[in-house]
PDB file of C-alpha atoms in Angstrom:
ATOM      1  CA  MET A1146     -56.415  22.066  15.073  1.00  0.00           C
ATOM      2  CA  THR A1147     -58.268  24.543  17.005  1.00  0.00           C
ATOM      3  CA  PRO A1148     -60.141  27.203  15.245  1.00  0.00           C
ATOM      4  CA  LYS A1149     -58.092  29.991  16.906  1.00  0.00           C
ATOM      5  CA  GLN A1150     -54.886  28.019  15.624  1.00  0.00           C
ATOM      6  CA  ILE A1151     -56.254  27.916  12.185  1.00  0.00           C
ATOM      7  CA  ASP A1152     -56.747  31.616  12.147  1.00  0.00           C
ATOM      8  CA  LEU A1153     -53.625  32.573  13.723  1.00  0.00           C
ATOM      9  CA  VAL A1154     -51.744  30.582  10.788  1.00  0.00           C
ATOM     10  CA  GLN A1155     -53.896  32.334   8.235  1.00  0.00           C
ATOM     11  CA  ARG A1156     -53.216  35.557   9.614  1.00  0.00           C
ATOM     12  CA  THR A1157     -49.650  35.247   9.915  1.00  0.00           C
ATOM     13  CA  TRP A1158     -49.360  33.847   6.820  1.00  0.00           C
ATOM     14  CA  GLN A1159     -51.138  36.765   5.194  1.00  0.00           C
ATOM     15  CA  ILE A1160     -47.904  38.842   6.264  1.00  0.00           C
ATOM     16  CA  VAL A1161     -45.618  36.204   4.881  1.00  0.00           C
ATOM     17  CA  ALA A1162     -47.077  35.671   1.659  1.00  0.00           C
ATOM     18  CA  PRO A1163     -46.442  39.097  -0.072  1.00  0.00           C
ATOM     19  CA  ASN A1164     -42.662  38.294   0.486  1.00  0.00           C
ATOM     20  CA  SER A1165     -42.926  34.351  -0.749  1.00  0.00           C
ATOM     21  CA  LEU A1166     -40.006  34.858  -3.013  1.00  0.00           C
ATOM     22  CA  GLN A1167     -37.663  36.151  -0.428  1.00  0.00           C
ATOM     23  CA  VAL A1168     -39.089  33.800   2.108  1.00  0.00           C
ATOM     24  CA  GLY A1169     -39.113  30.536   0.169  1.00  0.00           C
ATOM     25  CA  GLU A1170     -35.170  31.231  -0.821  1.00  0.00           C
ATOM     26  CA  ALA A1171     -34.540  31.957   3.132  1.00  0.00           C
ATOM     27  CA  PHE A1172     -36.199  28.862   3.769  1.00  0.00           C
ATOM     28  CA  TYR A1173     -34.196  26.764   1.119  1.00  0.00           C
ATOM     29  CA  ASN A1174     -30.982  28.528   2.358  1.00  0.00           C
ATOM     30  CA  ARG A1175     -31.788  27.252   6.176  1.00  0.00           C
ATOM     31  CA  LEU A1176     -32.518  23.823   5.255  1.00  0.00           C
ATOM     32  CA  PHE A1177     -29.611  23.185   3.300  1.00  0.00           C
ATOM     33  CA  GLU A1178     -27.521  25.062   6.481  1.00  0.00           C
ATOM     34  CA  ILE A1179     -29.329  22.519   8.808  1.00  0.00           C
ATOM     35  CA  ASP A1180     -28.618  19.305   6.223  1.00  0.00           C
ATOM     36  CA  PRO A1181     -26.101  20.058   2.992  1.00  0.00           C
ATOM     37  CA  SER A1182     -27.012  16.780   1.990  1.00  0.00           C
ATOM     38  CA  LEU A1183     -30.739  17.568   0.992  1.00  0.00           C
ATOM     39  CA  ARG A1184     -29.071  20.019  -1.586  1.00  0.00           C
ATOM     40  CA  GLY A1185     -28.771  17.163  -4.023  1.00  0.00           C
ATOM     41  CA  MET A1186     -32.407  16.465  -4.198  1.00  0.00           C
ATOM     42  CA  PHE A1187     -32.854  19.782  -5.925  1.00  0.00           C
ATOM     43  CA  ALA A1188     -31.295  19.525  -9.362  1.00  0.00           C
ATOM     44  CA  HIS A1189     -33.717  22.431 -10.268  1.00  0.00           C
ATOM     45  CA  ASP A1190     -33.354  26.150  -9.637  1.00  0.00           C
ATOM     46  CA  VAL A1191     -33.738  26.787  -5.892  1.00  0.00           C
ATOM     47  CA  SER A1192     -35.588  30.041  -6.376  1.00  0.00           C
ATOM     48  CA  GLU A1193     -38.282  28.223  -8.407  1.00  0.00           C
ATOM     49  CA  GLN A1194     -38.555  25.513  -5.806  1.00  0.00           C
ATOM     50  CA  GLY A1195     -39.026  28.062  -3.271  1.00  0.00           C
ATOM     51  CA  ARG A1196     -41.744  29.535  -5.265  1.00  0.00           C
ATOM     52  CA  LYS A1197     -43.411  25.895  -5.453  1.00  0.00           C
ATOM     53  CA  LEU A1198     -43.212  25.618  -1.783  1.00  0.00           C
ATOM     54  CA  MET A1199     -44.779  28.904  -0.875  1.00  0.00           C
ATOM     55  CA  GLU A1200     -47.706  27.873  -3.505  1.00  0.00           C
ATOM     56  CA  MET A1201     -48.167  24.674  -1.641  1.00  0.00           C
ATOM     57  CA  ILE A1202     -47.909  26.574   1.705  1.00  0.00           C
ATOM     58  CA  ASN A1203     -50.739  28.762   0.625  1.00  0.00           C
ATOM     59  CA  VAL A1204     -53.205  26.272  -0.646  1.00  0.00           C
ATOM     60  CA  ALA A1205     -52.641  24.075   2.475  1.00  0.00           C
ATOM     61  CA  VAL A1206     -52.913  27.584   4.849  1.00  0.00           C
ATOM     62  CA  ASN A1207     -56.069  28.505   3.146  1.00  0.00           C
ATOM     63  CA  GLY A1208     -57.266  24.909   3.234  1.00  0.00           C
ATOM     64  CA  LEU A1209     -57.162  24.292   6.851  1.00  0.00           C
ATOM     65  CA  PRO A1210     -60.434  25.276   7.575  1.00  0.00           C
ATOM     66  CA  HIS A1211     -61.901  22.458   5.222  1.00  0.00           C
ATOM     67  CA  LEU A1212     -58.797  20.170   5.071  1.00  0.00           C
ATOM     68  CA  GLU A1213     -60.636  17.480   3.331  1.00  0.00           C
ATOM     69  CA  LEU A1214     -61.051  19.591   0.255  1.00  0.00           C
ATOM     70  CA  VAL A1215     -57.208  20.023   0.010  1.00  0.00           C
ATOM     71  CA  ARG A1216     -56.286  16.472   1.327  1.00  0.00           C
ATOM     72  CA  PRO A1217     -55.862  14.847  -2.221  1.00  0.00           C
ATOM     73  CA  GLU A1218     -53.447  17.582  -3.270  1.00  0.00           C
ATOM     74  CA  ILE A1219     -51.600  17.051  -0.039  1.00  0.00           C
ATOM     75  CA  GLU A1220     -51.746  13.266  -0.260  1.00  0.00           C
ATOM     76  CA  ASN A1221     -50.313  13.654  -3.921  1.00  0.00           C
ATOM     77  CA  LEU A1222     -47.788  15.978  -2.860  1.00  0.00           C
ATOM     78  CA  GLY A1223     -46.212  13.395  -0.432  1.00  0.00           C
ATOM     79  CA  ARG A1224     -46.264  10.458  -2.783  1.00  0.00           C
ATOM     80  CA  ARG A1225     -44.349  12.652  -5.257  1.00  0.00           C
ATOM     81  CA  HIS A1226     -41.731  13.748  -2.426  1.00  0.00           C
ATOM     82  CA  LEU A1227     -41.282   9.887  -1.778  1.00  0.00           C
ATOM     83  CA  GLU A1228     -41.210   8.989  -5.813  1.00  0.00           C
ATOM     84  CA  GLU A1229     -38.982  12.178  -6.871  1.00  0.00           C
ATOM     85  CA  TYR A1230     -36.845  13.070  -3.821  1.00  0.00           C
ATOM     86  CA  ARG A1231     -37.090   9.950  -1.517  1.00  0.00           C
ATOM     87  CA  VAL A1232     -37.573  11.828   1.165  1.00  0.00           C
ATOM     88  CA  THR A1233     -37.543  10.094   4.427  1.00  0.00           C
ATOM     89  CA  GLU A1234     -39.992  10.251   7.480  1.00  0.00           C
ATOM     90  CA  LEU A1235     -36.778  11.855   9.096  1.00  0.00           C
ATOM     91  CA  GLN A1236     -36.401  14.745   6.812  1.00  0.00           C
ATOM     92  CA  TYR A1237     -39.695  15.855   7.447  1.00  0.00           C
ATOM     93  CA  ASN A1238     -38.350  16.950  11.048  1.00  0.00           C
ATOM     94  CA  THR A1239     -35.639  18.881   9.260  1.00  0.00           C
ATOM     95  CA  VAL A1240     -37.902  20.740   6.837  1.00  0.00           C
ATOM     96  CA  GLY A1241     -40.376  21.518   9.604  1.00  0.00           C
ATOM     97  CA  ASN A1242     -37.550  23.076  11.496  1.00  0.00           C
ATOM     98  CA  ALA A1243     -36.293  25.182   8.552  1.00  0.00           C
ATOM     99  CA  LEU A1244     -39.869  26.325   8.194  1.00  0.00           C
ATOM    100  CA  LEU A1245     -40.292  27.168  12.028  1.00  0.00           C
ATOM    101  CA  TRP A1246     -36.982  29.041  11.526  1.00  0.00           C
ATOM    102  CA  THR A1247     -37.990  30.949   8.493  1.00  0.00           C
ATOM    103  CA  LEU A1248     -41.637  32.021   9.745  1.00  0.00           C
ATOM    104  CA  ASP A1249     -39.864  33.675  12.943  1.00  0.00           C
ATOM    105  CA  GLN A1250     -37.246  35.494  10.644  1.00  0.00           C
ATOM    106  CA  ALA A1251     -40.171  36.444   8.428  1.00  0.00           C
ATOM    107  CA  LEU A1252     -42.601  37.560  11.327  1.00  0.00           C
ATOM    108  CA  GLY A1253     -40.432  39.025  13.724  1.00  0.00           C
ATOM    109  CA  ASP A1254     -41.936  40.070  16.962  1.00  0.00           C
ATOM    110  CA  ALA A1255     -45.358  38.313  15.687  1.00  0.00           C
ATOM    111  CA  PHE A1256     -43.825  35.342  15.842  1.00  0.00           C
ATOM    112  CA  ASN A1257     -44.750  34.491  19.651  1.00  0.00           C
ATOM    113  CA  LEU A1258     -45.069  31.240  21.202  1.00  0.00           C
ATOM    114  CA  GLU A1259     -48.720  31.041  20.545  1.00  0.00           C
ATOM    115  CA  VAL A1260     -48.250  31.528  16.656  1.00  0.00           C
ATOM    116  CA  GLU A1261     -45.286  29.218  16.877  1.00  0.00           C
ATOM    117  CA  ALA A1262     -47.269  26.410  18.496  1.00  0.00           C
ATOM    118  CA  ALA A1263     -50.347  26.889  15.847  1.00  0.00           C
ATOM    119  CA  TRP A1264     -47.384  27.061  13.002  1.00  0.00           C
ATOM    120  CA  THR A1265     -46.012  24.061  14.701  1.00  0.00           C
ATOM    121  CA  GLU A1266     -49.350  21.979  14.388  1.00  0.00           C
ATOM    122  CA  ALA A1267     -50.237  23.221  11.271  1.00  0.00           C
ATOM    123  CA  TYR A1268     -46.858  21.408   9.745  1.00  0.00           C
ATOM    124  CA  HIS A1269     -47.582  18.170  11.656  1.00  0.00           C
ATOM    125  CA  VAL A1270     -50.966  17.603  10.523  1.00  0.00           C
ATOM    126  CA  ILE A1271     -49.846  18.705   6.732  1.00  0.00           C
ATOM    127  CA  ALA A1272     -46.833  16.216   7.027  1.00  0.00           C
ATOM    128  CA  ASP A1273     -48.624  13.528   8.763  1.00  0.00           C
ATOM    129  CA  ILE A1274     -51.142  13.122   5.621  1.00  0.00           C
ATOM    130  CA  MET A1275     -48.139  13.690   3.329  1.00  0.00           C
ATOM    131  CA  LYS A1276     -46.329  10.954   5.168  1.00  0.00           C
ATOM    132  CA  SER A1277     -49.344   8.700   5.608  1.00  0.00           C
ATOM    133  CA  ALA A1278     -49.986   8.778   1.680  1.00  0.00           C
ATOM    134  CA  ALA A1279     -46.405   8.081   0.693  1.00  0.00           C
ATOM    135  CA  TYR A1280     -45.378   5.515   3.168  1.00  0.00           C
ATOM    136  CA  ALA A1281     -48.602   3.515   2.398  1.00  0.00           C
ATOM    137  CA  THR A1282     -47.502   2.829  -1.154  1.00  0.00           C
ATOM    138  CA  VAL A1283     -44.211   1.401  -0.078  1.00  0.00           C
TER     139      VAL A1283
END
């Protein structure tokens, strides 16, 4: 990621973060709308799952400038997603689509093409770390 992309992701995350509970809920609603079969992966309270998601995004976003510091946590998350939820590589695309839609809704006019490209790149960087860690153990 470029420094400008990192800055865009971090600045727009500051807009989203204060509404993280609602954003997390919107994300899961959209995820289940895109792929209803994913609902079965979440036996726990979806609002709690949304809170955890927002916390992890916060860690990742804040760690983007020094990714090597948060890489172990992201790798562990990838392994847990495979072990606990049996997440497939294809499902990462669905999650990415739901995340971008959610950010678009949360940011409104601030979600322009440049911001979308920055978030897309950030998601791919994080998802690639998660997938590499998860599927290296299979």
